[in-house]
Coordinates of C-alpha atoms and ligand atoms in Angstrom, one line a residue:
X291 CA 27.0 16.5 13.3
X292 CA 24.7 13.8 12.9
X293 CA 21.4 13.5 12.6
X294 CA 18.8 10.7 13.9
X295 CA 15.1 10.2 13.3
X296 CA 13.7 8.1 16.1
X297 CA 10.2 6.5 15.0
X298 CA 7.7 5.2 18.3
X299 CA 6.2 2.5 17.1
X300 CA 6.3 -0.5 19.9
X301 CA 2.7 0.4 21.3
X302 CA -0.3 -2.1 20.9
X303 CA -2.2 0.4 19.5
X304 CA -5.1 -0.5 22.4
X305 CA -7.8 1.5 20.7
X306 CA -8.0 -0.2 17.5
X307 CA -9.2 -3.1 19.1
X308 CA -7.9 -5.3 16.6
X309 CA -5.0 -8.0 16.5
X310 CA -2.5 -6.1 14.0
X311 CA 0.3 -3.9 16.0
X312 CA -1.1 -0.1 15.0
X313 CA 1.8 1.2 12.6
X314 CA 0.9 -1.6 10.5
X315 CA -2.7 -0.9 9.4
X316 CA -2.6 0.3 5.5
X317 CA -3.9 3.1 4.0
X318 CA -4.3 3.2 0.5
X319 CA -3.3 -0.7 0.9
X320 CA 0.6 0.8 2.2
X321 CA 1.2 0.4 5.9
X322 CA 0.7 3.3 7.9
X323 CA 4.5 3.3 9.4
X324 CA 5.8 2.8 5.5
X325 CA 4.8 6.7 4.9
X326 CA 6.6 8.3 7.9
X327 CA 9.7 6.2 6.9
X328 CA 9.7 7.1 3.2
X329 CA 9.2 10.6 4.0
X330 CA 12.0 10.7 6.0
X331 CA 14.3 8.7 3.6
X332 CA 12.9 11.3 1.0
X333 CA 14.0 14.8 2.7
X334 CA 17.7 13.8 2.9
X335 CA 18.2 15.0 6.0
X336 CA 19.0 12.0 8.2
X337 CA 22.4 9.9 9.0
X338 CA 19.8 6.9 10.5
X339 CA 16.5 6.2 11.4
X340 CA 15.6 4.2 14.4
X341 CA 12.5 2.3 14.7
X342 CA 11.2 1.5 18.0
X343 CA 9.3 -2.0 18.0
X344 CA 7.9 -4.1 20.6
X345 CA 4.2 -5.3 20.4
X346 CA 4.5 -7.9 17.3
X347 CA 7.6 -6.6 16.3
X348 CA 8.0 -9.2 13.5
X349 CA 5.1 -7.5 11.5
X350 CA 6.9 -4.2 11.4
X351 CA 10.1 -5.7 10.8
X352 CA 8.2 -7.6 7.5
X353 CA 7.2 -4.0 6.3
X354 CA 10.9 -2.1 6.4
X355 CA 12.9 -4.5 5.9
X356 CA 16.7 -3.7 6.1
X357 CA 16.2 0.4 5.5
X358 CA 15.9 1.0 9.2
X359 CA 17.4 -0.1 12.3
X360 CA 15.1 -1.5 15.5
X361 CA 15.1 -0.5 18.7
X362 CA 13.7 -3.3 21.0
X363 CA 11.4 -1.6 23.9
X364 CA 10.6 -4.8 25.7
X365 CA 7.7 -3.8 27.9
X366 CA 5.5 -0.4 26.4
X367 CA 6.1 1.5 29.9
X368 CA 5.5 4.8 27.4
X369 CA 6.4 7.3 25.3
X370 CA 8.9 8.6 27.5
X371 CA 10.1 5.0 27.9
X372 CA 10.3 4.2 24.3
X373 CA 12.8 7.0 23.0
X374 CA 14.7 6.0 26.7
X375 CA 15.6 2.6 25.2
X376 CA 17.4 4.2 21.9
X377 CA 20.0 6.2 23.8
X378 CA 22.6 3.2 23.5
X379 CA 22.2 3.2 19.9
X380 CA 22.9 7.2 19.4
X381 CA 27.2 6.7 19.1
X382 CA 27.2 10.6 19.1
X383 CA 25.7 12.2 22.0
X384 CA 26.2 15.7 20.3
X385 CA 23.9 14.9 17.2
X386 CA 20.3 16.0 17.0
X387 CA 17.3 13.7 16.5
X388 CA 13.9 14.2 15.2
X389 CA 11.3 11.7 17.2
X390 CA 8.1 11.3 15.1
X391 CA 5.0 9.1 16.2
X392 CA 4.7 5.8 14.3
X393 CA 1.1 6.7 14.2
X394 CA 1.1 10.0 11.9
X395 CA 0.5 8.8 8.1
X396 CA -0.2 12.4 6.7
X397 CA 3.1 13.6 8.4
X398 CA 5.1 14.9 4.7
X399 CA 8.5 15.7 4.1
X400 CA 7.7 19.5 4.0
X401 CA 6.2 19.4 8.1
X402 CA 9.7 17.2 8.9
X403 CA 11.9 19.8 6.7
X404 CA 11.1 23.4 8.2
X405 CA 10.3 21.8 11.8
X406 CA 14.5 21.1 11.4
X407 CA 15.4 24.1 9.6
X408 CA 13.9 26.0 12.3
X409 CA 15.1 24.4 15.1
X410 CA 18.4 24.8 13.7
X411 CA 18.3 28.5 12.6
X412 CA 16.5 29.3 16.3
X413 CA 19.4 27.3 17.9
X414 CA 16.9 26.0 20.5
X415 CA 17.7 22.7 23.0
X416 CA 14.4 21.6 21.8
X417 CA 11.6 22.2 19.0
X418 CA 8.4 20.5 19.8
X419 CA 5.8 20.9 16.4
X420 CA 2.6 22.0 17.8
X421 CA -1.4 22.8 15.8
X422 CA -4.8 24.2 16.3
X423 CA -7.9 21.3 16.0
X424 CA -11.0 21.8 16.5
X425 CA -11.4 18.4 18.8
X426 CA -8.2 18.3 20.9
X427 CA -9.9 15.0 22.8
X428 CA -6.9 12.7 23.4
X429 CA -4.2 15.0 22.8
X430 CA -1.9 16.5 24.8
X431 CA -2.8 20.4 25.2
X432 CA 0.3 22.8 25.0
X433 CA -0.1 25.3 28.3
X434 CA 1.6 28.7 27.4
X435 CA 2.7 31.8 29.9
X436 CA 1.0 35.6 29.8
X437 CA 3.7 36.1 27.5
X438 CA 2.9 33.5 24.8
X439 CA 6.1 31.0 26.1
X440 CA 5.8 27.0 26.2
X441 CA 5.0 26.2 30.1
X442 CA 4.1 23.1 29.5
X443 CA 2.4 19.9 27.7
X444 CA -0.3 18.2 29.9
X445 CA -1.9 15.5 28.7
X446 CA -6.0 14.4 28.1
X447 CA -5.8 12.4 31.6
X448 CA -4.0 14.9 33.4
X449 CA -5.7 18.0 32.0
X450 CA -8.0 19.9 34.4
X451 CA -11.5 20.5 32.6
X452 CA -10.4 24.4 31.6
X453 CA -6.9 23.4 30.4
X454 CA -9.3 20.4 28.4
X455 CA -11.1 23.6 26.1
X456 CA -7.4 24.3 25.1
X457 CA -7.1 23.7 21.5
X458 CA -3.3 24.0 20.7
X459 CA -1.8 20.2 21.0
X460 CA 1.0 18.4 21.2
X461 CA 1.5 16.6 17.4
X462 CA 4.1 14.5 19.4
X463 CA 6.8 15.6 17.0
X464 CA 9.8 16.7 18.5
X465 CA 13.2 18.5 17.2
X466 CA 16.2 18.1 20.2
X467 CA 19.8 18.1 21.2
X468 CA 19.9 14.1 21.6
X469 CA 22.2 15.2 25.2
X470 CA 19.6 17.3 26.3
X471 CA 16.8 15.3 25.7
X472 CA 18.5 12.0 27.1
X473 CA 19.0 13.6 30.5
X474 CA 15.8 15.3 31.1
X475 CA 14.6 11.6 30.6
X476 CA 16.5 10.3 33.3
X477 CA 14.9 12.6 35.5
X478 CA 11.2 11.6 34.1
X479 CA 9.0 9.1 36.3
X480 CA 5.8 7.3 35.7
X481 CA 3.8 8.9 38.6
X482 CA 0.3 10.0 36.3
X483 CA -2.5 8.3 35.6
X484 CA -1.6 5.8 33.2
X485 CA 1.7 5.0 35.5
X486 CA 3.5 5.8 32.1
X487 CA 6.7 7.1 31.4
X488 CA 5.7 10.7 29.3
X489 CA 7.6 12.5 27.2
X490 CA 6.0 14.9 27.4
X491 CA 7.7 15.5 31.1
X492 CA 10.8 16.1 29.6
X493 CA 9.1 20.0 29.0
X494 CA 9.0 20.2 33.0
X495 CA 12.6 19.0 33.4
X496 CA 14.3 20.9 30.4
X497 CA 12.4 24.3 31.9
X498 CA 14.2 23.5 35.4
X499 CA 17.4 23.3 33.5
X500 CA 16.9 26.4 31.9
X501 CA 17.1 24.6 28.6
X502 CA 15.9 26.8 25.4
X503 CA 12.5 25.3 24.6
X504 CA 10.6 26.5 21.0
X505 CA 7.6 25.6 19.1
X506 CA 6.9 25.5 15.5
X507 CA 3.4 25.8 14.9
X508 CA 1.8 23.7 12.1
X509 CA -0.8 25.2 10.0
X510 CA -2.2 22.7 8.5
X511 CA -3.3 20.4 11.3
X512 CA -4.5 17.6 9.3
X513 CA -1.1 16.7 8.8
X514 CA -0.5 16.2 12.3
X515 CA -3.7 13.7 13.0
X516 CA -2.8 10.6 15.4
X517 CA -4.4 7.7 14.1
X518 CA -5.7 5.7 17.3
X519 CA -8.8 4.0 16.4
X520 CA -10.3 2.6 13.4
X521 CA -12.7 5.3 12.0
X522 CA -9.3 7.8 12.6
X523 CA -7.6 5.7 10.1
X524 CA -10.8 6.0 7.9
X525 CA -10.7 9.8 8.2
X526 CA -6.7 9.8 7.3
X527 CA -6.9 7.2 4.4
X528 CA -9.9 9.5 3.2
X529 CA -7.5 12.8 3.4
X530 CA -4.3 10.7 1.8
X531 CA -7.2 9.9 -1.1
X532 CA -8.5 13.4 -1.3
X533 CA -5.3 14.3 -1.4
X534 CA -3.6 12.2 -4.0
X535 CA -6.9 12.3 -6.6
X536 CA -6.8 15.8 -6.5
X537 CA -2.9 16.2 -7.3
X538 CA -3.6 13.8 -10.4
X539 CA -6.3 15.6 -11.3
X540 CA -4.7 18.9 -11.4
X541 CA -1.8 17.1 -13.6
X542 CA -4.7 15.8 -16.0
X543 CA -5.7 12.6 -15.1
X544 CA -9.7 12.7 -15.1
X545 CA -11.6 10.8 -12.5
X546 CA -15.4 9.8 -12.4
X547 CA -16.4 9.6 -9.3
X548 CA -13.0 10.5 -7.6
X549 CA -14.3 9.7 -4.4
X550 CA -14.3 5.9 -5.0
X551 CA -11.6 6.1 -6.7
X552 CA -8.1 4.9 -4.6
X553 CA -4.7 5.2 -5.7
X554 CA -1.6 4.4 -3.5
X555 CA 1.1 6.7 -2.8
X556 CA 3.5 5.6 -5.0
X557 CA 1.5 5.7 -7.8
X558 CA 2.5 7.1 -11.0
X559 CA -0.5 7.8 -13.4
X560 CA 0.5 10.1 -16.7
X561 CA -1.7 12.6 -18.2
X562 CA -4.8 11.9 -19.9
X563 CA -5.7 8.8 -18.2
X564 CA -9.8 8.5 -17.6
X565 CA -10.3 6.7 -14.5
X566 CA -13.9 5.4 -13.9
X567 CA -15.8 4.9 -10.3
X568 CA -14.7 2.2 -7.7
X569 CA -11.1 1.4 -9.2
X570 CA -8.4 0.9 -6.8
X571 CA -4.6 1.6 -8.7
X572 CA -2.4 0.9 -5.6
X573 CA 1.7 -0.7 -5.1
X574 CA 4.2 1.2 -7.5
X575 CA 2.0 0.5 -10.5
X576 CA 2.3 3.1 -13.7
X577 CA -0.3 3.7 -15.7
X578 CA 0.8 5.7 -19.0
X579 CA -0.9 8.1 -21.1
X580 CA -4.3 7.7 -22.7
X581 CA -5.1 4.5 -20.7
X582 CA -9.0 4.2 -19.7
X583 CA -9.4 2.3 -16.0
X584 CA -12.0 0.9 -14.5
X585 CA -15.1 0.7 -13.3
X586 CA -14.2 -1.7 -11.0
X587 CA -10.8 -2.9 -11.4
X588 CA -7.8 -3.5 -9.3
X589 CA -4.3 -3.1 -10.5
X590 CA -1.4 -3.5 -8.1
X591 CA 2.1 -3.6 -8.9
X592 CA 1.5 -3.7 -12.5
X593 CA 2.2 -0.9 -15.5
X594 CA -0.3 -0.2 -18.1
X595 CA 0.7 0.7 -21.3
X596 CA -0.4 3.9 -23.5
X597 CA -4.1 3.8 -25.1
X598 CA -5.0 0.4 -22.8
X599 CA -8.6 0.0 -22.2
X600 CA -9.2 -2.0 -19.0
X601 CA -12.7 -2.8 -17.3
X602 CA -13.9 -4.5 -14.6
X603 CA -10.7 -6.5 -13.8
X604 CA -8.1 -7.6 -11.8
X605 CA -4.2 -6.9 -12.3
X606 CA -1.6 -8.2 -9.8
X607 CA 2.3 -8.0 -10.5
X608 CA 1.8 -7.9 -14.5
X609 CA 2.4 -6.1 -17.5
X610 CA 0.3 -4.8 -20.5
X611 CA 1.8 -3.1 -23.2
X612 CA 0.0 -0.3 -25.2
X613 CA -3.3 -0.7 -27.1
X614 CA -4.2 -3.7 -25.4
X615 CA -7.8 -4.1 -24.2
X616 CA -8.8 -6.1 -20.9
X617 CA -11.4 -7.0 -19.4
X618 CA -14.1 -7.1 -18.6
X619 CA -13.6 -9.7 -16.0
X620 CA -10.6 -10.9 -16.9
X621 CA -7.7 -11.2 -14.3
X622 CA -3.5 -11.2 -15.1
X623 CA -1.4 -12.3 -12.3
X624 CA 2.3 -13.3 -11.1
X625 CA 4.0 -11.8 -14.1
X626 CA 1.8 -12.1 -16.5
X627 CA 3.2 -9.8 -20.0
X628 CA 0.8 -9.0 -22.3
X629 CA 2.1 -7.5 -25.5
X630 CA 0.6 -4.3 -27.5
X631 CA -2.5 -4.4 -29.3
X632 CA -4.0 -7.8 -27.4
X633 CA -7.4 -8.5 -26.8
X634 CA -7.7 -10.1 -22.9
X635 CA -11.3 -10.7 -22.8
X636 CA -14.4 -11.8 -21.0
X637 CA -12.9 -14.6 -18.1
X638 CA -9.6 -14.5 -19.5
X639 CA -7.4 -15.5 -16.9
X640 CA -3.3 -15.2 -17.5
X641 CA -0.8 -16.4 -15.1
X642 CA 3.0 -16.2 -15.4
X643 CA 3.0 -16.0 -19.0
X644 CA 3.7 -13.8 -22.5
X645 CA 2.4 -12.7 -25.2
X646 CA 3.2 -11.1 -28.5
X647 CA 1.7 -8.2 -30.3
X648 CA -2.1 -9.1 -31.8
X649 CA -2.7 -11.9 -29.8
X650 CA -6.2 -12.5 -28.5
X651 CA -8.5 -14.3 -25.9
X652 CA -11.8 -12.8 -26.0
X653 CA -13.6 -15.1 -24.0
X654 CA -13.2 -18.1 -21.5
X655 CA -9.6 -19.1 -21.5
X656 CA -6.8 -20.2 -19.0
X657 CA -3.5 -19.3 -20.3
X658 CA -0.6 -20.2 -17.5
X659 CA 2.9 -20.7 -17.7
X660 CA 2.9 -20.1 -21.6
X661 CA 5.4 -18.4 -23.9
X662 CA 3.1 -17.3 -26.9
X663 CA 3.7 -15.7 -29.9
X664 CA 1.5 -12.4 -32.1
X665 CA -1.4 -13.1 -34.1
X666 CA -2.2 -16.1 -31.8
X667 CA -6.0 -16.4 -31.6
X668 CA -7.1 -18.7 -28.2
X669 CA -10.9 -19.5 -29.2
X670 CA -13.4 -19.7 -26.5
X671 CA -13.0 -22.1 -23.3
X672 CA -9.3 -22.9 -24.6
X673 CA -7.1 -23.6 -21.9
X674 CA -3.4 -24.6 -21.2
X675 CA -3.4 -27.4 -19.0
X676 CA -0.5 -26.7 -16.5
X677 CA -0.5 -28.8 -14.1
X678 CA -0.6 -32.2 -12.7
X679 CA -1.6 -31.8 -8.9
X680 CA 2.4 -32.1 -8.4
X681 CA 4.5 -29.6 -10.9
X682 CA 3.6 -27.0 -13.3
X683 CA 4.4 -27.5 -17.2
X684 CA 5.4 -24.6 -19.8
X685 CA 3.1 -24.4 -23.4
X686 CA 4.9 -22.7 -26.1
X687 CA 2.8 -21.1 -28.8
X688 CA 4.9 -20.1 -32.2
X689 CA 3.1 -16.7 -34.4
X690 CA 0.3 -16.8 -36.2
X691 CA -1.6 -20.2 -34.5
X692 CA -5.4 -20.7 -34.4
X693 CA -6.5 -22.3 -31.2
X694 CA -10.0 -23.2 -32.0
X695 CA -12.8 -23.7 -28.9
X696 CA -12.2 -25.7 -26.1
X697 CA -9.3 -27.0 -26.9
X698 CA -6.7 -28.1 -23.6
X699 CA -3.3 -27.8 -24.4
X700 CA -1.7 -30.3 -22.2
X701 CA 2.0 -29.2 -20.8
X702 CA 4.4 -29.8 -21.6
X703 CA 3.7 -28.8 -25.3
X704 CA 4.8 -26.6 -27.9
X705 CA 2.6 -25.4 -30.9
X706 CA 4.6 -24.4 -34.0
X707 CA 3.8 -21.1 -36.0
X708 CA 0.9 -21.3 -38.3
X709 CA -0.9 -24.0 -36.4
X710 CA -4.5 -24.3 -36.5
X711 CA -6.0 -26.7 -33.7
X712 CA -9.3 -28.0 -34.2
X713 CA -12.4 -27.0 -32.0
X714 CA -13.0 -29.6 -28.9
X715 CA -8.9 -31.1 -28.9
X716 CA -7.3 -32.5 -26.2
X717 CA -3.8 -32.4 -27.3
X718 CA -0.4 -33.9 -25.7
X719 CA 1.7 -33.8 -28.4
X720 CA 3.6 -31.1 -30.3
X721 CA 2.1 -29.4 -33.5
X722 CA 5.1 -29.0 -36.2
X723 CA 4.8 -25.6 -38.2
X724 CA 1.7 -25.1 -40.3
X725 CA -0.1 -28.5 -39.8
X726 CA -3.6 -29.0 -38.6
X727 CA -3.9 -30.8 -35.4
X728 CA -7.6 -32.6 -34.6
X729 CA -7.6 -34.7 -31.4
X730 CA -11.3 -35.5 -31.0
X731 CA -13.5 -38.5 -31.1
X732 CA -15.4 -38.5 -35.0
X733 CA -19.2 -37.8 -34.8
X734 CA -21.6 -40.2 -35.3
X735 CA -25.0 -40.2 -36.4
X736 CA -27.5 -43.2 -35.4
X737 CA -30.4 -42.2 -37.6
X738 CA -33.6 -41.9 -36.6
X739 CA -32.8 -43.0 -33.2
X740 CA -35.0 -40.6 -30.8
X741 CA -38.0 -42.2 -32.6
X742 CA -36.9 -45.9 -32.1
X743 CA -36.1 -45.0 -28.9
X744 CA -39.4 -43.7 -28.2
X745 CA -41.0 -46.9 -29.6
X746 CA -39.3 -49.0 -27.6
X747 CA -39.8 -47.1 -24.8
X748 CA -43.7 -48.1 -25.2
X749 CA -42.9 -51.2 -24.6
X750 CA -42.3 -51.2 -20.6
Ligands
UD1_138 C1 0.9 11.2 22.3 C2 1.4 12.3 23.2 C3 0.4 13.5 23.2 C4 0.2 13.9 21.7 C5 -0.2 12.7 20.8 C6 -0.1 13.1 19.4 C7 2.7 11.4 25.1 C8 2.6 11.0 26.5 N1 1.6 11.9 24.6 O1 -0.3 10.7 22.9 O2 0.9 14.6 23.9 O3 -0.8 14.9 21.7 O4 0.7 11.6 21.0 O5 -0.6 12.1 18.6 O6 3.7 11.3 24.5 N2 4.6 4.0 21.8 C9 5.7 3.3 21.9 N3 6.0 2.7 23.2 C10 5.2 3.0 24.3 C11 4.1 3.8 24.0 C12 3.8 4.3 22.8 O7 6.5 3.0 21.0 O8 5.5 2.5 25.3 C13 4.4 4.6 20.4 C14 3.0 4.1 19.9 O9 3.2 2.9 19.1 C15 2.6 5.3 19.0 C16 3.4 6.5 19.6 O10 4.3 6.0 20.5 O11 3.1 5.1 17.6 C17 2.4 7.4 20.3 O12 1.8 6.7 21.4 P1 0.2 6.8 21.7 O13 -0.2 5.9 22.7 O14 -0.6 6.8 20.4 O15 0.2 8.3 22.3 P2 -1.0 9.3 22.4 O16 -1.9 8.9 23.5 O17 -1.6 9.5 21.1
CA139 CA1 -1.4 8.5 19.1

């Protein structure tokens, strides 16, 4: 038998107020319908997932790729509506499928595991996960019988003001028989007050049928938390953090000031890792044993080698080896590799280059698009001049080369090992191996010149 999870994710997401479709916010800089499809890749327990898009369906399509397959629901006529327009792409009728709101981040794999496992070992037509809050406003409350038996969900709009101070809800998380739950939708109709299609009105029609209805009650309810607004995806990106800083910590990782601390999902950060306030570590970044992070520093999408020291930085899509200190201020980008034991200092900037081991740039330098080798030592305000307002140019630095101050490299250009450049030159020629290169003007000195100037000065 196979088994479908069908993600709701075409709504506009009204309550935000904002332009970006709702699934796509990020928390912990990760889109909020990348969790609930990664934890449902994760458990294993799925032939296919089905995404239902609609409102800016391009931007959700941007964030999963080919891992999912989409479900167009044209017009947002509802929930109801929106698992109504999968049906055609369910080839077996006889399979079950999970349906999950595109709008639960903190949903994890264990919530989506034992809601299946117990709808299958219960055998039921249908499994709907319910929880306890403390404000159900906005939810749909579940309305049991005297003897404790589903009766029915009725949502916020419909509820009368005593059903309202009910505080079991609907997570909108539902385990079915994909037969069952396509014909009580046929039978569903829009007559409420939002003139929307429920599905929560399948509970009415299944009951009719005598279908076998269960619930499987969530304990922790946080997980369950519908993002609809803005300061709810505050509060769930605040949890998710919590959450995450708290795991690391347990494993070792220390953390100043955890609570401005932010570190994505994927995350891997080994043990004894000192993390200081406001650093954000976010994108499948790895940062390895006995690094030091922070304060204020980004790194995204990068891996940190053992014993790195890095302060008040940025680090996009990069690479630095082990030993290597960065920072502070200094900022590596677009696959920049910086070997073990390098010194990236004070307004360093590295783009799409390499180093070697014992390399260093401790202050005010530009290295881009340069291949360089160890014990190369970039002197203050050095820079590789890359480009000419039309194309970028590679600089090749050999071992061993002494770069003195503000010197411009100008690319294309390659600087042989054991090179020492002379303070102030502009060079666009190659250095061979071991010379000196000096590209300046010489100094002169016009004696006594401030006092002749003065004099003549006197004179107008
Ligand atoms: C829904 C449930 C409610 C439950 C709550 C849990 C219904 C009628 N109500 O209410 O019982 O307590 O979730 O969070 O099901 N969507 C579509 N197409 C549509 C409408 C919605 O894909 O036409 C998607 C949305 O993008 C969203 C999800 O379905 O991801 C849920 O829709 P939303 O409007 O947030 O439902 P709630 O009002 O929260
Ligand atoms: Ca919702």
């Amino acid at each position: 038998m196979k088994r479908y999870a069908i993600i709701l994710a075409a709504g506009k997401g009204t309550r935000m107020k904002t332009e970006l479709p709702k699934c796509a916010y990020p928390l912990l800089r990760k889109p909020m319908i990348a969790y609930i499809v990664e934890n449902i890749q994760n458990t294993g327990l799925f032939d296919e997932i089905l995404v239902v898009v609609g409102h800016k369906r391009e931007v959700i399509r941007d964030i999963l790729g080919d891992k999912v397959t989409y479900v167009v629901q044209e017009e947002q006529l509802g929930t109801g509506h929106a698992v109504m327009v999968c049906e055609p792409f369910l080839a077996d009728r006889n399979s079950d499928c999970m349906i999950l709101p595109g709008d639960m981040p903190l949903v994890d794999t264990k919530l989506i595991e034992n809601a299946i496992q117990q709808h299958a070992e219960r055998r039921h037509d249908l499994t709907i996960v319910t929880t306890k809050v403390e404000d159900p406003d906005g939810y749909g409350r579940i309305i049991r019988n005297d003897s404790g038996y589903l009766d029915a969900i009725i949502e916020h709009h419909e509820a009368t003001s005593s059903q309202r101070t009910i505080n079991e809800i609907n997570t909108g998380i539902y385990v079915g028989k994909a037969s069952v739950v396509f014909d009580a939708l046929s039978k569903i109709n829009a007559h409420n007050t939002k003139n929307e299609y429920y599905l929560t009105d399948i509970v009415g029609v299944m009951k009719a049928n005598k279908d076998v209805i269960g619930t499987y009650f969530l304990k922790e309810s946080y997980k369950a938390m519908g993002v609809n607004d803005l300061y709810a995806l505050s509060i769930a990106e605040a949890k998710l953090r919590l959450n995450i800083n708290k795991e690391l910590m347990l494993k070792g990782v220390a953390m100043i000031n955890p609570e401005t601390i932010t570190i994505g999902h994927n995350v891997i950060i080994e043990e004894n890792v000192i993390i200081h306030p406001n650093t954000y570590i976010t994108g499948n970044s790895i940062v390895r044993k006995g690094a030091q992070i922070g304060p204020n520093t980004e790194i995204h999408e990068s891996i940190i080698g053992e014993g790195v020291l890095c302060r008040h930085s940025l680090v996009y899509n990069s690479i630095v080896e082990e030993k290597t200190t960065v920072g502070p201020f200094a900022h590596l980008r677009d696959g920049a590799h910086i070997g073990p034991k390098n010194r990236i200092g004070n307004f360093v900037e590295v783009k799409k280059s390499t180093t070697q081991e014992n390399t260093k740039a401790s202050h005010l330098a530009y290295i881009g698009d340069a291949t360089v080798g160890k014990n190369v030592n970039f002197g203050c305000g050095s820079i590789t001049v890359n480009y000419d307002g039309k194309n970028k140019y590679q600089t090749t630095i050999g071992d061993d080369v002494f770069i003195g101050c503000n010197v411009n490299l100008i690319a294309p250009i390659q600087v042989e090992d054991n090179a020492l450049i002379a303070a102030g030159s502009t060079l666009n020629k190659n250095v061979p191996k071991g010379s000196l290169a000096i590209a300046r003007a010489y100094q002169v000195n016009k004696e006594n010149y401030i006092r002749d100037k003065n004099k003549d000065d006197e004179k107008y």
